[in-house]
Short mmCIF file of N, CA, C and O in Angstrom, two decimals:
data_model
loop_
_atom_site.label_atom_id
_atom_site.label_comp_id
_atom_site.label_asym_id
_atom_site.label_seq_id
_atom_site.Cartn_x
_atom_site.Cartn_y
_atom_site.Cartn_z
N MET A 1 92.85 95.34 113.90
CA MET A 1 93.76 96.38 114.38
C MET A 1 95.03 96.34 113.53
O MET A 1 95.61 95.29 113.34
N ASN A 2 95.45 97.50 113.02
CA ASN A 2 96.67 97.53 112.22
C ASN A 2 97.89 97.73 113.13
O ASN A 2 97.77 97.92 114.34
N ILE A 3 99.06 97.72 112.53
CA ILE A 3 100.31 97.78 113.30
C ILE A 3 100.43 99.10 114.07
O ILE A 3 100.96 99.13 115.19
N PHE A 4 99.93 100.20 113.52
CA PHE A 4 100.02 101.49 114.20
C PHE A 4 99.10 101.51 115.43
O PHE A 4 99.51 101.94 116.50
N GLU A 5 97.89 101.04 115.25
CA GLU A 5 96.94 100.98 116.36
C GLU A 5 97.45 100.05 117.46
O GLU A 5 97.32 100.34 118.64
N GLU A 6 98.01 98.93 117.05
CA GLU A 6 98.53 97.95 118.01
C GLU A 6 99.68 98.55 118.82
O GLU A 6 99.73 98.41 120.05
N ALA A 7 100.60 99.23 118.15
CA ALA A 7 101.74 99.84 118.85
C ALA A 7 101.25 100.89 119.84
O ALA A 7 101.69 100.91 121.00
N LYS A 8 100.32 101.74 119.42
CA LYS A 8 99.82 102.81 120.29
C LYS A 8 99.00 102.26 121.46
O LYS A 8 99.02 102.83 122.55
N ALA A 9 98.29 101.17 121.23
CA ALA A 9 97.47 100.59 122.29
C ALA A 9 98.31 99.81 123.31
O ALA A 9 97.91 99.66 124.46
N THR A 10 99.47 99.35 122.90
CA THR A 10 100.28 98.48 123.73
C THR A 10 101.44 99.19 124.44
O THR A 10 101.79 98.84 125.55
N ILE A 11 102.01 100.20 123.78
CA ILE A 11 103.23 100.84 124.28
C ILE A 11 102.96 102.33 124.48
O ILE A 11 102.55 103.02 123.55
N SER A 12 103.20 102.82 125.69
CA SER A 12 102.99 104.25 125.95
C SER A 12 104.20 105.06 125.53
O SER A 12 105.31 104.53 125.39
N VAL A 13 103.99 106.35 125.37
CA VAL A 13 105.09 107.26 125.05
C VAL A 13 106.14 107.20 126.16
O VAL A 13 107.34 107.15 125.88
N LYS A 14 105.69 107.18 127.41
CA LYS A 14 106.64 107.13 128.53
C LYS A 14 107.47 105.85 128.51
O LYS A 14 108.68 105.87 128.77
N GLN A 15 106.84 104.71 128.21
CA GLN A 15 107.57 103.45 128.14
C GLN A 15 108.63 103.50 127.04
O GLN A 15 109.78 103.10 127.26
N ALA A 16 108.26 103.98 125.86
CA ALA A 16 109.19 104.05 124.75
C ALA A 16 110.33 105.02 125.06
O ALA A 16 111.50 104.73 124.81
N ALA A 17 110.00 106.17 125.62
CA ALA A 17 111.02 107.16 125.95
C ALA A 17 112.04 106.57 126.93
O ALA A 17 113.25 106.72 126.72
N ASN A 18 111.56 105.91 127.96
CA ASN A 18 112.48 105.28 128.92
C ASN A 18 113.32 104.21 128.25
O ASN A 18 114.53 104.13 128.47
N HIS A 19 112.70 103.40 127.43
CA HIS A 19 113.40 102.31 126.75
C HIS A 19 114.51 102.85 125.84
O HIS A 19 115.57 102.24 125.71
N TYR A 20 114.25 103.99 125.22
CA TYR A 20 115.22 104.57 124.28
C TYR A 20 116.11 105.64 124.91
O TYR A 20 116.73 106.43 124.22
N GLY A 21 116.18 105.66 126.24
CA GLY A 21 117.17 106.48 126.92
C GLY A 21 116.75 107.87 127.36
O GLY A 21 117.59 108.64 127.83
N LEU A 22 115.49 108.22 127.24
CA LEU A 22 115.03 109.52 127.71
C LEU A 22 114.46 109.33 129.12
O LEU A 22 113.49 108.62 129.29
N GLU A 23 115.10 109.94 130.09
CA GLU A 23 114.68 109.76 131.47
C GLU A 23 113.94 111.00 131.97
O GLU A 23 114.55 112.05 132.17
N PRO A 24 112.64 110.88 132.17
CA PRO A 24 111.87 112.04 132.62
C PRO A 24 112.16 112.41 134.07
O PRO A 24 112.46 111.55 134.89
N ASN A 25 112.07 113.71 134.35
CA ASN A 25 112.21 114.17 135.74
C ASN A 25 110.88 113.95 136.46
O ASN A 25 109.94 113.38 135.89
N HIS A 26 110.77 114.45 137.69
CA HIS A 26 109.56 114.24 138.49
C HIS A 26 108.31 114.85 137.87
O HIS A 26 107.20 114.47 138.18
N SER A 27 108.48 115.79 136.95
CA SER A 27 107.34 116.43 136.27
C SER A 27 107.01 115.80 134.93
O SER A 27 106.15 116.30 134.21
N GLY A 28 107.73 114.74 134.57
CA GLY A 28 107.50 114.09 133.28
C GLY A 28 108.14 114.83 132.12
O GLY A 28 107.74 114.65 130.97
N MET A 29 109.14 115.64 132.40
CA MET A 29 109.83 116.42 131.38
C MET A 29 111.19 115.81 131.07
O MET A 29 111.85 115.27 131.97
N VAL A 30 111.61 115.88 129.80
CA VAL A 30 112.92 115.41 129.37
C VAL A 30 113.55 116.47 128.47
O VAL A 30 112.86 117.35 127.95
N ARG A 31 114.85 116.34 128.27
CA ARG A 31 115.51 117.17 127.28
C ARG A 31 115.11 116.66 125.91
O ARG A 31 115.20 115.46 125.63
N CYS A 32 114.66 117.53 125.08
CA CYS A 32 114.18 117.15 123.75
C CYS A 32 115.34 116.67 122.89
O CYS A 32 116.35 117.37 122.75
N PRO A 33 115.22 115.47 122.32
CA PRO A 33 116.30 114.96 121.47
C PRO A 33 116.29 115.55 120.06
O PRO A 33 117.18 115.26 119.27
N PHE A 34 115.32 116.40 119.74
CA PHE A 34 115.16 116.91 118.40
C PHE A 34 115.71 118.31 118.19
O PHE A 34 115.63 118.85 117.09
N HIS A 35 116.25 118.92 119.25
CA HIS A 35 116.91 120.21 119.12
C HIS A 35 117.90 120.35 120.27
O HIS A 35 117.89 119.56 121.21
N GLU A 36 118.76 121.34 120.21
CA GLU A 36 119.72 121.62 121.28
C GLU A 36 118.92 122.06 122.51
O GLU A 36 118.29 123.11 122.49
N ASP A 37 118.93 121.24 123.53
CA ASP A 37 118.07 121.49 124.69
C ASP A 37 118.90 121.34 125.96
O ASP A 37 119.30 120.25 126.32
N ARG A 38 119.15 122.47 126.64
CA ARG A 38 119.94 122.42 127.86
C ARG A 38 119.10 122.13 129.09
O ARG A 38 119.60 121.67 130.10
N HIS A 39 117.81 122.43 129.01
CA HIS A 39 116.89 122.19 130.11
C HIS A 39 115.68 121.42 129.57
O HIS A 39 115.26 121.66 128.45
N PRO A 40 115.13 120.52 130.35
CA PRO A 40 114.00 119.73 129.86
C PRO A 40 112.85 120.62 129.36
O PRO A 40 112.35 121.47 130.08
N SER A 41 112.50 120.41 128.10
CA SER A 41 111.41 121.20 127.52
C SER A 41 110.35 120.31 126.87
O SER A 41 109.36 120.81 126.35
N MET A 42 110.56 118.99 126.90
CA MET A 42 109.60 118.08 126.29
C MET A 42 108.79 117.37 127.38
O MET A 42 109.35 116.75 128.27
N LYS A 43 107.48 117.49 127.27
CA LYS A 43 106.55 116.84 128.20
C LYS A 43 106.15 115.48 127.64
O LYS A 43 105.77 115.38 126.47
N LEU A 44 106.26 114.45 128.47
CA LEU A 44 105.85 113.11 128.10
C LEU A 44 104.56 112.75 128.83
O LEU A 44 104.50 112.86 130.06
N ASN A 45 103.56 112.36 128.09
CA ASN A 45 102.33 111.83 128.66
C ASN A 45 102.24 110.37 128.23
O ASN A 45 103.10 109.87 127.52
N GLU A 46 101.20 109.69 128.63
CA GLU A 46 101.05 108.29 128.23
C GLU A 46 100.82 108.17 126.73
O GLU A 46 101.36 107.28 126.08
N ASP A 47 100.02 109.07 126.15
CA ASP A 47 99.61 108.95 124.76
C ASP A 47 100.33 109.86 123.77
O ASP A 47 100.25 109.65 122.57
N TYR A 48 101.00 110.90 124.27
CA TYR A 48 101.65 111.82 123.35
C TYR A 48 102.81 112.55 124.03
O TYR A 48 102.95 112.52 125.25
N PHE A 49 103.62 113.21 123.20
CA PHE A 49 104.70 114.06 123.70
C PHE A 49 104.53 115.44 123.07
O PHE A 49 103.92 115.58 122.01
N TYR A 50 105.07 116.45 123.75
CA TYR A 50 105.06 117.80 123.20
C TYR A 50 106.28 118.55 123.70
O TYR A 50 106.55 118.57 124.90
N CYS A 51 107.02 119.17 122.79
CA CYS A 51 108.18 119.98 123.16
C CYS A 51 107.80 121.45 123.12
O CYS A 51 107.38 121.95 122.08
N PHE A 52 107.95 122.11 124.25
CA PHE A 52 107.65 123.53 124.35
C PHE A 52 108.74 124.38 123.69
O PHE A 52 108.53 125.55 123.43
N GLY A 53 109.89 123.78 123.39
CA GLY A 53 110.98 124.52 122.76
C GLY A 53 110.88 124.55 121.24
O GLY A 53 110.94 125.62 120.63
N CYS A 54 110.71 123.39 120.63
CA CYS A 54 110.71 123.33 119.16
C CYS A 54 109.35 122.98 118.56
O CYS A 54 109.19 123.03 117.34
N GLY A 55 108.39 122.62 119.41
CA GLY A 55 107.05 122.32 118.92
C GLY A 55 106.85 120.90 118.44
O GLY A 55 105.77 120.56 117.95
N ALA A 56 107.86 120.05 118.55
CA ALA A 56 107.71 118.65 118.15
C ALA A 56 106.61 118.01 118.99
O ALA A 56 106.52 118.24 120.19
N SER A 57 105.76 117.21 118.35
CA SER A 57 104.70 116.55 119.07
C SER A 57 104.28 115.30 118.32
O SER A 57 104.58 115.14 117.13
N GLY A 58 103.59 114.42 119.02
CA GLY A 58 103.08 113.22 118.37
C GLY A 58 102.86 112.09 119.34
O GLY A 58 102.95 112.26 120.55
N ASP A 59 102.60 110.94 118.77
CA ASP A 59 102.35 109.74 119.56
C ASP A 59 103.62 108.90 119.66
O ASP A 59 104.71 109.34 119.26
N VAL A 60 103.49 107.69 120.16
CA VAL A 60 104.65 106.82 120.38
C VAL A 60 105.34 106.46 119.06
O VAL A 60 106.57 106.36 119.00
N VAL A 61 104.57 106.28 117.99
CA VAL A 61 105.17 105.96 116.70
C VAL A 61 105.97 107.16 116.18
O VAL A 61 107.10 107.01 115.69
N GLU A 62 105.42 108.35 116.32
CA GLU A 62 106.13 109.56 115.87
C GLU A 62 107.40 109.79 116.69
O GLU A 62 108.43 110.18 116.14
N LEU A 63 107.35 109.56 117.99
CA LEU A 63 108.55 109.71 118.83
C LEU A 63 109.66 108.78 118.34
O LEU A 63 110.80 109.20 118.16
N THR A 64 109.31 107.54 118.09
CA THR A 64 110.28 106.55 117.63
C THR A 64 110.77 106.89 116.22
O THR A 64 111.96 106.78 115.92
N ARG A 65 109.86 107.29 115.37
CA ARG A 65 110.21 107.66 114.00
C ARG A 65 111.25 108.78 113.99
O ARG A 65 112.28 108.69 113.32
N ARG A 66 110.99 109.81 114.78
CA ARG A 66 111.91 110.96 114.80
C ARG A 66 113.23 110.62 115.47
O ARG A 66 114.29 111.08 115.02
N GLN A 67 113.20 109.83 116.54
CA GLN A 67 114.43 109.49 117.24
C GLN A 67 115.39 108.69 116.37
O GLN A 67 116.60 108.85 116.48
N PHE A 68 114.86 107.82 115.54
CA PHE A 68 115.71 106.92 114.77
C PHE A 68 115.67 107.18 113.27
O PHE A 68 116.20 106.38 112.49
N ASN A 69 115.05 108.29 112.85
CA ASN A 69 114.98 108.67 111.45
C ASN A 69 114.42 107.54 110.58
O ASN A 69 115.04 107.11 109.62
N LEU A 70 113.23 107.07 110.95
CA LEU A 70 112.58 105.96 110.27
C LEU A 70 111.29 106.43 109.60
O LEU A 70 110.79 107.51 109.88
N THR A 71 110.74 105.57 108.76
CA THR A 71 109.41 105.82 108.24
C THR A 71 108.42 105.45 109.35
O THR A 71 108.78 104.73 110.29
N PRO A 72 107.19 105.91 109.28
CA PRO A 72 106.22 105.52 110.30
C PRO A 72 106.07 104.00 110.43
O PRO A 72 106.00 103.47 111.53
N TYR A 73 106.03 103.30 109.31
CA TYR A 73 105.90 101.84 109.35
C TYR A 73 107.11 101.19 110.02
O TYR A 73 106.96 100.31 110.86
N GLU A 74 108.31 101.66 109.67
CA GLU A 74 109.53 101.13 110.29
C GLU A 74 109.53 101.41 111.80
O GLU A 74 109.96 100.56 112.59
N ALA A 75 109.05 102.58 112.19
CA ALA A 75 109.01 102.92 113.61
C ALA A 75 108.04 102.01 114.36
O ALA A 75 108.36 101.53 115.46
N ALA A 76 106.88 101.76 113.78
CA ALA A 76 105.91 100.86 114.41
C ALA A 76 106.48 99.46 114.53
O ALA A 76 106.34 98.80 115.57
N ARG A 77 107.14 98.99 113.49
CA ARG A 77 107.76 97.65 113.53
C ARG A 77 108.86 97.60 114.59
O ARG A 77 108.98 96.60 115.30
N LYS A 78 109.66 98.66 114.70
CA LYS A 78 110.72 98.70 115.70
C LYS A 78 110.13 98.62 117.10
O LYS A 78 110.61 97.87 117.95
N LEU A 79 109.09 99.40 117.35
CA LEU A 79 108.43 99.35 118.66
C LEU A 79 107.95 97.94 118.98
O LEU A 79 108.18 97.43 120.08
N MET A 80 107.26 97.33 118.02
CA MET A 80 106.72 95.99 118.25
C MET A 80 107.84 95.00 118.55
O MET A 80 107.73 94.18 119.46
N ALA A 81 108.93 95.09 117.80
CA ALA A 81 110.05 94.18 118.00
C ALA A 81 110.76 94.46 119.32
O ALA A 81 111.04 93.52 120.09
N ASP A 82 111.03 95.73 119.62
CA ASP A 82 111.76 96.08 120.83
C ASP A 82 111.00 95.74 122.10
O ASP A 82 111.59 95.48 123.14
N PHE A 83 109.67 95.75 122.04
CA PHE A 83 108.86 95.45 123.21
C PHE A 83 108.26 94.05 123.17
O PHE A 83 107.47 93.68 124.02
N GLY A 84 108.66 93.26 122.16
CA GLY A 84 108.21 91.87 122.08
C GLY A 84 106.72 91.72 121.89
O GLY A 84 106.12 90.77 122.39
N VAL A 85 106.12 92.65 121.16
CA VAL A 85 104.67 92.61 120.93
C VAL A 85 104.40 91.99 119.57
O VAL A 85 104.99 92.40 118.57
N GLU A 86 103.51 91.01 119.54
CA GLU A 86 103.11 90.41 118.28
C GLU A 86 101.83 91.08 117.82
O GLU A 86 100.96 91.41 118.63
N LEU A 87 101.70 91.25 116.53
CA LEU A 87 100.52 91.87 115.98
C LEU A 87 99.34 90.92 116.15
O LEU A 87 99.34 89.82 115.60
N SER A 88 98.36 91.30 116.94
CA SER A 88 97.25 90.41 117.29
C SER A 88 96.42 89.98 116.10
O SER A 88 95.86 88.91 116.09
N ILE A 89 96.35 90.82 115.08
CA ILE A 89 95.57 90.45 113.89
C ILE A 89 96.14 89.20 113.22
O ILE A 89 95.43 88.42 112.62
N LEU A 90 97.46 89.01 113.35
CA LEU A 90 98.09 87.84 112.75
C LEU A 90 97.88 86.59 113.58
O LEU A 90 98.08 85.48 113.11
N LEU A 91 97.49 86.78 114.84
CA LEU A 91 97.32 85.64 115.73
C LEU A 91 95.94 85.01 115.62
O LEU A 91 95.70 83.95 116.18
N LYS A 92 95.04 85.66 114.93
CA LYS A 92 93.66 85.15 114.83
C LYS A 92 93.51 84.16 113.71
O LYS A 92 94.20 84.09 112.78
#
């Protein structure tokens, strides 16, 4: 399992969103951090996010990448570090 697969298998979009300050309402919607959003237009699921306002979408790595302006690899590493997850392939 590579770092991207490990991050996606271990950390959900909802967990990352909460950890990074996006608080979903009762419908799982948040204000999109990628455009001027006065009302929640981004839907958070366990495996992906989608913004009905600007069309941004992706998995947990993409959410983190866009929020912090990182490369995909840097975003995966940040997730692993922030959630205290060790890459299992290195543990074998």
